[in-house]
Each structure stands twice: as C-alpha cells, then as structure tokens.
Amino acid sequence: YVVWSDGIGWRNDKVREDVAAMDVPWDIFWQSQAYRGKVGLLDDKRDGLSMPMQRDAMHAGVRADLNTEDPAIVAKAGRDLEQLTDICNIKVTITDYQTLPEGKTVLHHSWSGDLIGAAIYYMPSGVKPDVLSYWSPDKDGVVQNDFMCIGRTSSSPALAHRFIDFLLDERNAYDNFVNQNGYIPPQKNIDADVLIKRGLIPTTLA
C-alpha cells in the first residue's frame, strides 16, 4: 500500500549542522545539546532501538542486525537512548509531521512519509517546505511498508481484489497519497524526481 524509510528529519533553518554530510548522521542526536527540548525520537520500540543499533553499525562499518535477539545489543541500544534524556531532554513522539513544520521540534527521528506529509499539509502560513530536510541511510537502513491482503476465508474475494486494484491504480494511488495520507505508494512512476518536478516536495526532501 505505502512504503517509507526510517531516518532523520530536521529544520535546516534551525539546526546548524549539515546532518546529511556527517560521517555518521545518527551522531547528531548525541550532539544535540543546543536543541534541548526540541528533539524527538519515534514512539515505536522497534524503530527506537534500531536507531542506536544503526549508529553503532555505521561506526563499525558493518550491517546492523536490526532483528537481533541478542540481549546485550538490545540493552546497549536502550542505554544509548537513555543518554539522550540528559543530552537534549528528548521527546518520545510520532507527531513530527506537525511539530517540525511548526518549529516545536527542530530535529527528529522520523519516518520519511511524515516529512512528506509535513511538506504537503502542515506548513504554517509563510513558512516554505524547503526548511525541512530528511536523511536516511543509502543501504542497510530500515525500510518498511503497509500492505493489503485478502483473507483466505473472505466472503467476497473478487470484490476485495477489485478494491486493491483500485487503490494501486497509478492515478488513484497518487491521489490517495497527495490528498489523504502523505506516504508514497509503491509505484514505478512516483519517485522523488517526479514529486520535485511537480512542485509537490522541495529538493531538501529528495
């Protein structure tokens, strides 16, 4: 139905650092003292723990096993996240689609769809969406999806297939994305270049 990545959203007019240019961009959270009270972490236990795991893996030059059940790795990720309370008084929330445009947060662990939704729906009057930036790893990061399926015992499987076909039709998928949920559908002809060309999102969210 829709796809997205985990990454970092920030207000590039408020955050001094060029987050995307850092050797390990995840480090910005542990260097965010200047943004105390305006830093956010995704309110999701898997996504939250994955962030320091990815940070450690990038420092080590290896691929993070984000599905690990190793208690030592999970515990270290938890301890690393705990440090952020003293560093920046981090907020655990999933409202970055609203708080980043409003400037109530300036740095946030984010889902890519929330930044696109922010640019489309939530920019205050007079604030252009190019103040928003987003970064996610080029490889070995978190990519997720919402999906639709039809139950084996469905009473109307043909109608259910028609419904899914309707939602995945390119025009309908685009309209649903732009006018409803802000998360990109998995369509070959809907990508960052297309969205920038149409003026839907700024290049800072490419």
mmCIF file of C-alpha atoms in Angstrom:
data_model
loop_
_atom_site.group_PDB
_atom_site.id
_atom_site.type_symbol
_atom_site.label_atom_id
_atom_site.label_comp_id
_atom_site.label_asym_id
_atom_site.label_seq_id
_atom_site.Cartn_x
_atom_site.Cartn_y
_atom_site.Cartn_z
ATOM 1 C CA TYR A 1 0.000 0.000 0.000
ATOM 2 C CA VAL A 2 2.689 2.506 1.006
ATOM 3 C CA VAL A 3 6.441 2.398 1.661
ATOM 4 C CA TRP A 4 8.785 4.507 3.776
ATOM 5 C CA SER A 5 12.199 4.618 5.416
ATOM 6 C CA ASP A 6 13.412 5.484 8.905
ATOM 7 C CA GLY A 7 15.738 8.443 9.058
ATOM 8 C CA ILE A 8 16.306 11.925 10.404
ATOM 9 C CA GLY A 9 14.085 14.930 9.830
ATOM 10 C CA TRP A 10 15.227 18.404 10.754
ATOM 11 C CA ARG A 11 14.601 22.096 10.287
ATOM 12 C CA ASN A 12 17.580 23.162 8.213
ATOM 13 C CA ASP A 13 16.980 26.793 9.208
ATOM 14 C CA LYS A 14 17.273 25.912 12.915
ATOM 15 C CA VAL A 15 19.894 23.133 13.033
ATOM 16 C CA ARG A 16 23.403 24.439 12.390
ATOM 17 C CA GLU A 17 24.953 21.120 11.430
ATOM 18 C CA ASP A 18 24.738 19.654 7.927
ATOM 19 C CA VAL A 19 23.292 16.386 9.193
ATOM 20 C CA ALA A 20 23.415 14.554 5.870
ATOM 21 C CA ALA A 21 27.132 15.378 5.445
ATOM 22 C CA MET A 22 28.159 13.894 8.802
ATOM 23 C CA ASP A 23 30.200 10.679 8.704
ATOM 24 C CA VAL A 24 27.511 9.044 10.848
ATOM 25 C CA PRO A 25 24.416 11.263 10.746
ATOM 26 C CA TRP A 26 22.832 9.377 13.671
ATOM 27 C CA ASP A 27 25.505 11.012 15.860
ATOM 28 C CA ILE A 28 23.578 14.285 15.685
ATOM 29 C CA PHE A 29 21.243 13.076 18.428
ATOM 30 C CA TRP A 30 24.168 12.633 20.822
ATOM 31 C CA GLN A 31 25.451 16.110 19.840
ATOM 32 C CA SER A 32 22.120 17.915 20.177
ATOM 33 C CA GLN A 33 22.620 19.809 23.428
ATOM 34 C CA ALA A 34 21.911 23.085 21.625
ATOM 35 C CA TYR A 35 18.434 21.883 20.693
ATOM 36 C CA ARG A 36 17.404 20.718 24.137
ATOM 37 C CA GLY A 37 13.664 20.149 24.438
ATOM 38 C CA LYS A 38 13.205 20.257 20.662
ATOM 39 C CA VAL A 39 14.496 16.810 19.731
ATOM 40 C CA GLY A 40 12.268 13.799 19.118
ATOM 41 C CA LEU A 41 12.512 10.010 18.945
ATOM 42 C CA LEU A 42 9.956 7.825 17.188
ATOM 43 C CA ASP A 43 7.495 6.373 19.678
ATOM 44 C CA ASP A 44 7.951 2.816 18.465
ATOM 45 C CA LYS A 45 10.011 0.275 20.379
ATOM 46 C CA ARG A 46 11.484 -1.417 17.301
ATOM 47 C CA ASP A 47 12.233 1.781 15.421
ATOM 48 C CA GLY A 48 13.548 3.493 18.530
ATOM 49 C CA LEU A 49 16.002 0.709 19.367
ATOM 50 C CA SER A 50 17.061 0.408 15.729
ATOM 51 C CA MET A 51 18.442 3.940 15.680
ATOM 52 C CA PRO A 52 21.419 3.474 18.060
ATOM 53 C CA MET A 53 21.985 -0.006 16.571
ATOM 54 C CA GLN A 54 22.381 1.580 13.133
ATOM 55 C CA ARG A 55 24.674 4.205 14.623
ATOM 56 C CA ASP A 56 26.953 1.555 16.127
ATOM 57 C CA ALA A 57 26.979 -0.442 12.891
ATOM 58 C CA MET A 58 27.888 2.593 10.796
ATOM 59 C CA HIS A 59 30.774 3.399 13.143
ATOM 60 C CA ALA A 60 31.968 -0.207 12.853
ATOM 61 C CA GLY A 61 31.478 -0.346 9.085
ATOM 62 C CA VAL A 62 29.138 -3.322 9.280
ATOM 63 C CA ARG A 63 25.485 -4.010 8.595
ATOM 64 C CA ALA A 64 23.273 -3.786 11.657
ATOM 65 C CA ASP A 65 21.188 -6.836 12.502
ATOM 66 C CA LEU A 66 18.050 -4.945 13.398
ATOM 67 C CA ASN A 67 16.161 -8.162 14.106
ATOM 68 C CA THR A 68 18.685 -9.360 16.655
ATOM 69 C CA GLU A 69 17.537 -11.054 19.837
ATOM 70 C CA ASP A 70 20.965 -10.680 21.444
ATOM 71 C CA PRO A 71 20.115 -9.195 24.871
ATOM 72 C CA ALA A 72 23.466 -7.400 25.124
ATOM 73 C CA ILE A 73 22.914 -5.495 21.861
ATOM 74 C CA VAL A 74 19.336 -4.606 22.765
ATOM 75 C CA ALA A 75 20.385 -3.486 26.254
ATOM 76 C CA LYS A 76 23.170 -1.288 24.875
ATOM 77 C CA ALA A 77 20.727 0.351 22.459
ATOM 78 C CA GLY A 78 18.466 1.082 25.417
ATOM 79 C CA ARG A 79 21.310 2.591 27.435
ATOM 80 C CA ASP A 80 22.358 4.726 24.471
ATOM 81 C CA LEU A 81 18.820 6.074 24.155
ATOM 82 C CA GLU A 82 18.736 6.823 27.881
ATOM 83 C CA GLN A 83 21.702 9.166 27.412
ATOM 84 C CA LEU A 84 19.548 11.401 25.245
ATOM 85 C CA THR A 85 17.445 12.477 28.215
ATOM 86 C CA ASP A 86 20.408 14.302 29.760
ATOM 87 C CA ILE A 87 21.813 15.434 26.425
ATOM 88 C CA CYS A 88 18.713 17.008 24.903
ATOM 89 C CA ASN A 89 15.671 16.081 27.006
ATOM 90 C CA ILE A 90 14.436 14.046 24.052
ATOM 91 C CA LYS A 91 10.702 13.689 23.468
ATOM 92 C CA VAL A 92 9.261 10.295 22.528
ATOM 93 C CA THR A 93 6.541 11.041 19.992
ATOM 94 C CA ILE A 94 5.216 10.442 16.486
ATOM 95 C CA THR A 95 3.953 13.956 15.803
ATOM 96 C CA ASP A 96 6.980 15.211 13.867
ATOM 97 C CA TYR A 97 4.763 15.746 10.795
ATOM 98 C CA GLN A 98 3.288 18.671 12.740
ATOM 99 C CA THR A 99 5.966 19.734 15.231
ATOM 100 C CA LEU A 100 8.791 20.081 12.681
ATOM 101 C CA PRO A 101 6.820 22.420 10.391
ATOM 102 C CA GLU A 102 5.740 24.438 13.420
ATOM 103 C CA GLY A 103 9.296 24.580 14.812
ATOM 104 C CA LYS A 104 8.235 22.983 18.103
ATOM 105 C CA THR A 105 10.844 20.348 17.316
ATOM 106 C CA VAL A 106 13.872 21.017 15.123
ATOM 107 C CA LEU A 107 15.444 17.536 14.991
ATOM 108 C CA HIS A 108 13.547 14.263 14.906
ATOM 109 C CA HIS A 109 13.987 10.556 14.327
ATOM 110 C CA SER A 110 11.401 10.299 11.545
ATOM 111 C CA TRP A 111 9.542 8.190 9.052
ATOM 112 C CA SER A 112 10.040 9.584 5.547
ATOM 113 C CA GLY A 113 6.292 9.732 4.946
ATOM 114 C CA ASP A 114 5.867 12.084 7.876
ATOM 115 C CA LEU A 115 8.251 14.606 6.320
ATOM 116 C CA ILE A 116 6.410 14.462 3.012
ATOM 117 C CA GLY A 117 3.087 14.801 4.805
ATOM 118 C CA ALA A 118 4.523 17.738 6.732
ATOM 119 C CA ALA A 119 5.529 19.476 3.496
ATOM 120 C CA ILE A 120 2.132 18.889 1.875
ATOM 121 C CA TYR A 121 -0.284 19.508 4.734
ATOM 122 C CA TYR A 122 1.245 21.119 7.821
ATOM 123 C CA MET A 123 3.418 24.086 6.871
ATOM 124 C CA PRO A 124 2.310 27.232 8.739
ATOM 125 C CA SER A 125 1.390 30.268 6.667
ATOM 126 C CA GLY A 126 4.511 31.980 5.380
ATOM 127 C CA VAL A 127 6.834 29.022 6.058
ATOM 128 C CA LYS A 128 8.068 27.257 2.935
ATOM 129 C CA PRO A 129 8.562 23.475 2.973
ATOM 130 C CA ASP A 130 12.203 23.798 1.927
ATOM 131 C CA VAL A 131 13.045 24.452 5.594
ATOM 132 C CA LEU A 132 12.524 20.694 6.064
ATOM 133 C CA SER A 133 15.298 18.217 5.344
ATOM 134 C CA TYR A 134 15.431 14.436 5.531
ATOM 135 C CA TRP A 135 18.198 11.846 5.504
ATOM 136 C CA SER A 136 18.128 8.065 5.631
ATOM 137 C CA PRO A 137 20.886 5.529 5.028
ATOM 138 C CA ASP A 138 21.604 4.621 1.411
ATOM 139 C CA LYS A 139 21.824 0.977 2.461
ATOM 140 C CA ASP A 140 21.289 -1.278 5.472
ATOM 141 C CA GLY A 141 18.692 1.019 6.975
ATOM 142 C CA VAL A 142 15.059 0.479 7.913
ATOM 143 C CA VAL A 143 12.580 0.335 5.042
ATOM 144 C CA GLN A 144 9.017 -0.568 5.877
ATOM 145 C CA ASN A 145 5.628 -0.944 4.271
ATOM 146 C CA ASP A 146 1.951 -1.113 4.994
ATOM 147 C CA PHE A 147 0.363 -3.863 2.969
ATOM 148 C CA MET A 148 -3.022 -5.163 1.996
ATOM 149 C CA CYS A 149 -4.003 -8.801 1.764
ATOM 150 C CA ILE A 150 -7.145 -10.822 1.319
ATOM 151 C CA GLY A 151 -8.082 -13.396 3.930
ATOM 152 C CA ARG A 152 -8.400 -16.994 2.786
ATOM 153 C CA THR A 153 -11.979 -17.159 4.093
ATOM 154 C CA SER A 154 -13.086 -13.825 2.604
ATOM 155 C CA SER A 155 -16.746 -13.861 1.572
ATOM 156 C CA SER A 156 -16.086 -11.516 -1.383
ATOM 157 C CA PRO A 157 -12.542 -12.185 -2.637
ATOM 158 C CA ALA A 158 -13.177 -10.882 -6.147
ATOM 159 C CA LEU A 159 -14.554 -7.609 -4.805
ATOM 160 C CA ALA A 160 -11.602 -7.359 -2.423
ATOM 161 C CA HIS A 161 -9.210 -7.815 -5.372
ATOM 162 C CA ARG A 162 -11.028 -5.072 -7.256
ATOM 163 C CA PHE A 163 -10.678 -2.769 -4.254
ATOM 164 C CA ILE A 164 -6.929 -3.384 -4.038
ATOM 165 C CA ASP A 165 -6.570 -2.941 -7.803
ATOM 166 C CA PHE A 166 -8.393 0.372 -7.489
ATOM 167 C CA LEU A 167 -6.098 1.635 -4.736
ATOM 168 C CA LEU A 168 -2.996 0.521 -6.629
ATOM 169 C CA ASP A 169 -4.069 2.106 -9.908
ATOM 170 C CA GLU A 170 -1.388 4.731 -10.528
ATOM 171 C CA ARG A 171 -3.780 7.699 -10.689
ATOM 172 C CA ASN A 172 -5.758 6.612 -7.649
ATOM 173 C CA ALA A 173 -2.580 5.776 -5.710
ATOM 174 C CA TYR A 174 -1.178 9.243 -6.446
ATOM 175 C CA ASP A 175 -4.410 10.989 -5.487
ATOM 176 C CA ASN A 176 -4.654 8.980 -2.262
ATOM 177 C CA PHE A 177 -1.029 9.820 -1.463
ATOM 178 C CA VAL A 178 -1.335 13.559 -2.157
ATOM 179 C CA ASN A 179 -4.848 14.161 -0.845
ATOM 180 C CA GLN A 180 -5.043 11.710 2.026
ATOM 181 C CA ASN A 181 -2.072 10.051 3.703
ATOM 182 C CA GLY A 182 1.238 11.596 2.587
ATOM 183 C CA TYR A 183 3.029 8.241 2.316
ATOM 184 C CA ILE A 184 4.373 7.206 -1.083
ATOM 185 C CA PRO A 185 2.684 4.272 -2.815
ATOM 186 C CA PRO A 186 4.993 1.688 -4.435
ATOM 187 C CA GLN A 187 4.537 2.973 -7.988
ATOM 188 C CA LYS A 188 7.359 2.969 -10.540
ATOM 189 C CA ASN A 189 6.302 6.378 -11.829
ATOM 190 C CA ILE A 190 6.045 8.061 -8.433
ATOM 191 C CA ASP A 191 9.500 8.926 -7.098
ATOM 192 C CA ALA A 192 11.377 11.904 -5.710
ATOM 193 C CA ASP A 193 12.243 13.337 -9.126
ATOM 194 C CA VAL A 194 8.606 13.259 -10.210
ATOM 195 C CA LEU A 195 7.405 14.822 -6.962
ATOM 196 C CA ILE A 196 10.004 17.602 -7.149
ATOM 197 C CA LYS A 197 9.207 18.279 -10.815
ATOM 198 C CA ARG A 198 5.528 18.611 -9.959
ATOM 199 C CA GLY A 199 6.388 21.033 -7.155
ATOM 200 C CA LEU A 200 4.899 18.767 -4.529
ATOM 201 C CA ILE A 201 8.052 18.493 -2.382
ATOM 202 C CA PRO A 202 11.233 20.593 -2.213
ATOM 203 C CA THR A 203 14.647 19.231 -3.206
ATOM 204 C CA THR A 204 15.576 19.144 0.502
ATOM 205 C CA LEU A 205 13.299 16.095 0.820
ATOM 206 C CA ALA A 206 14.652 14.270 -2.230
#
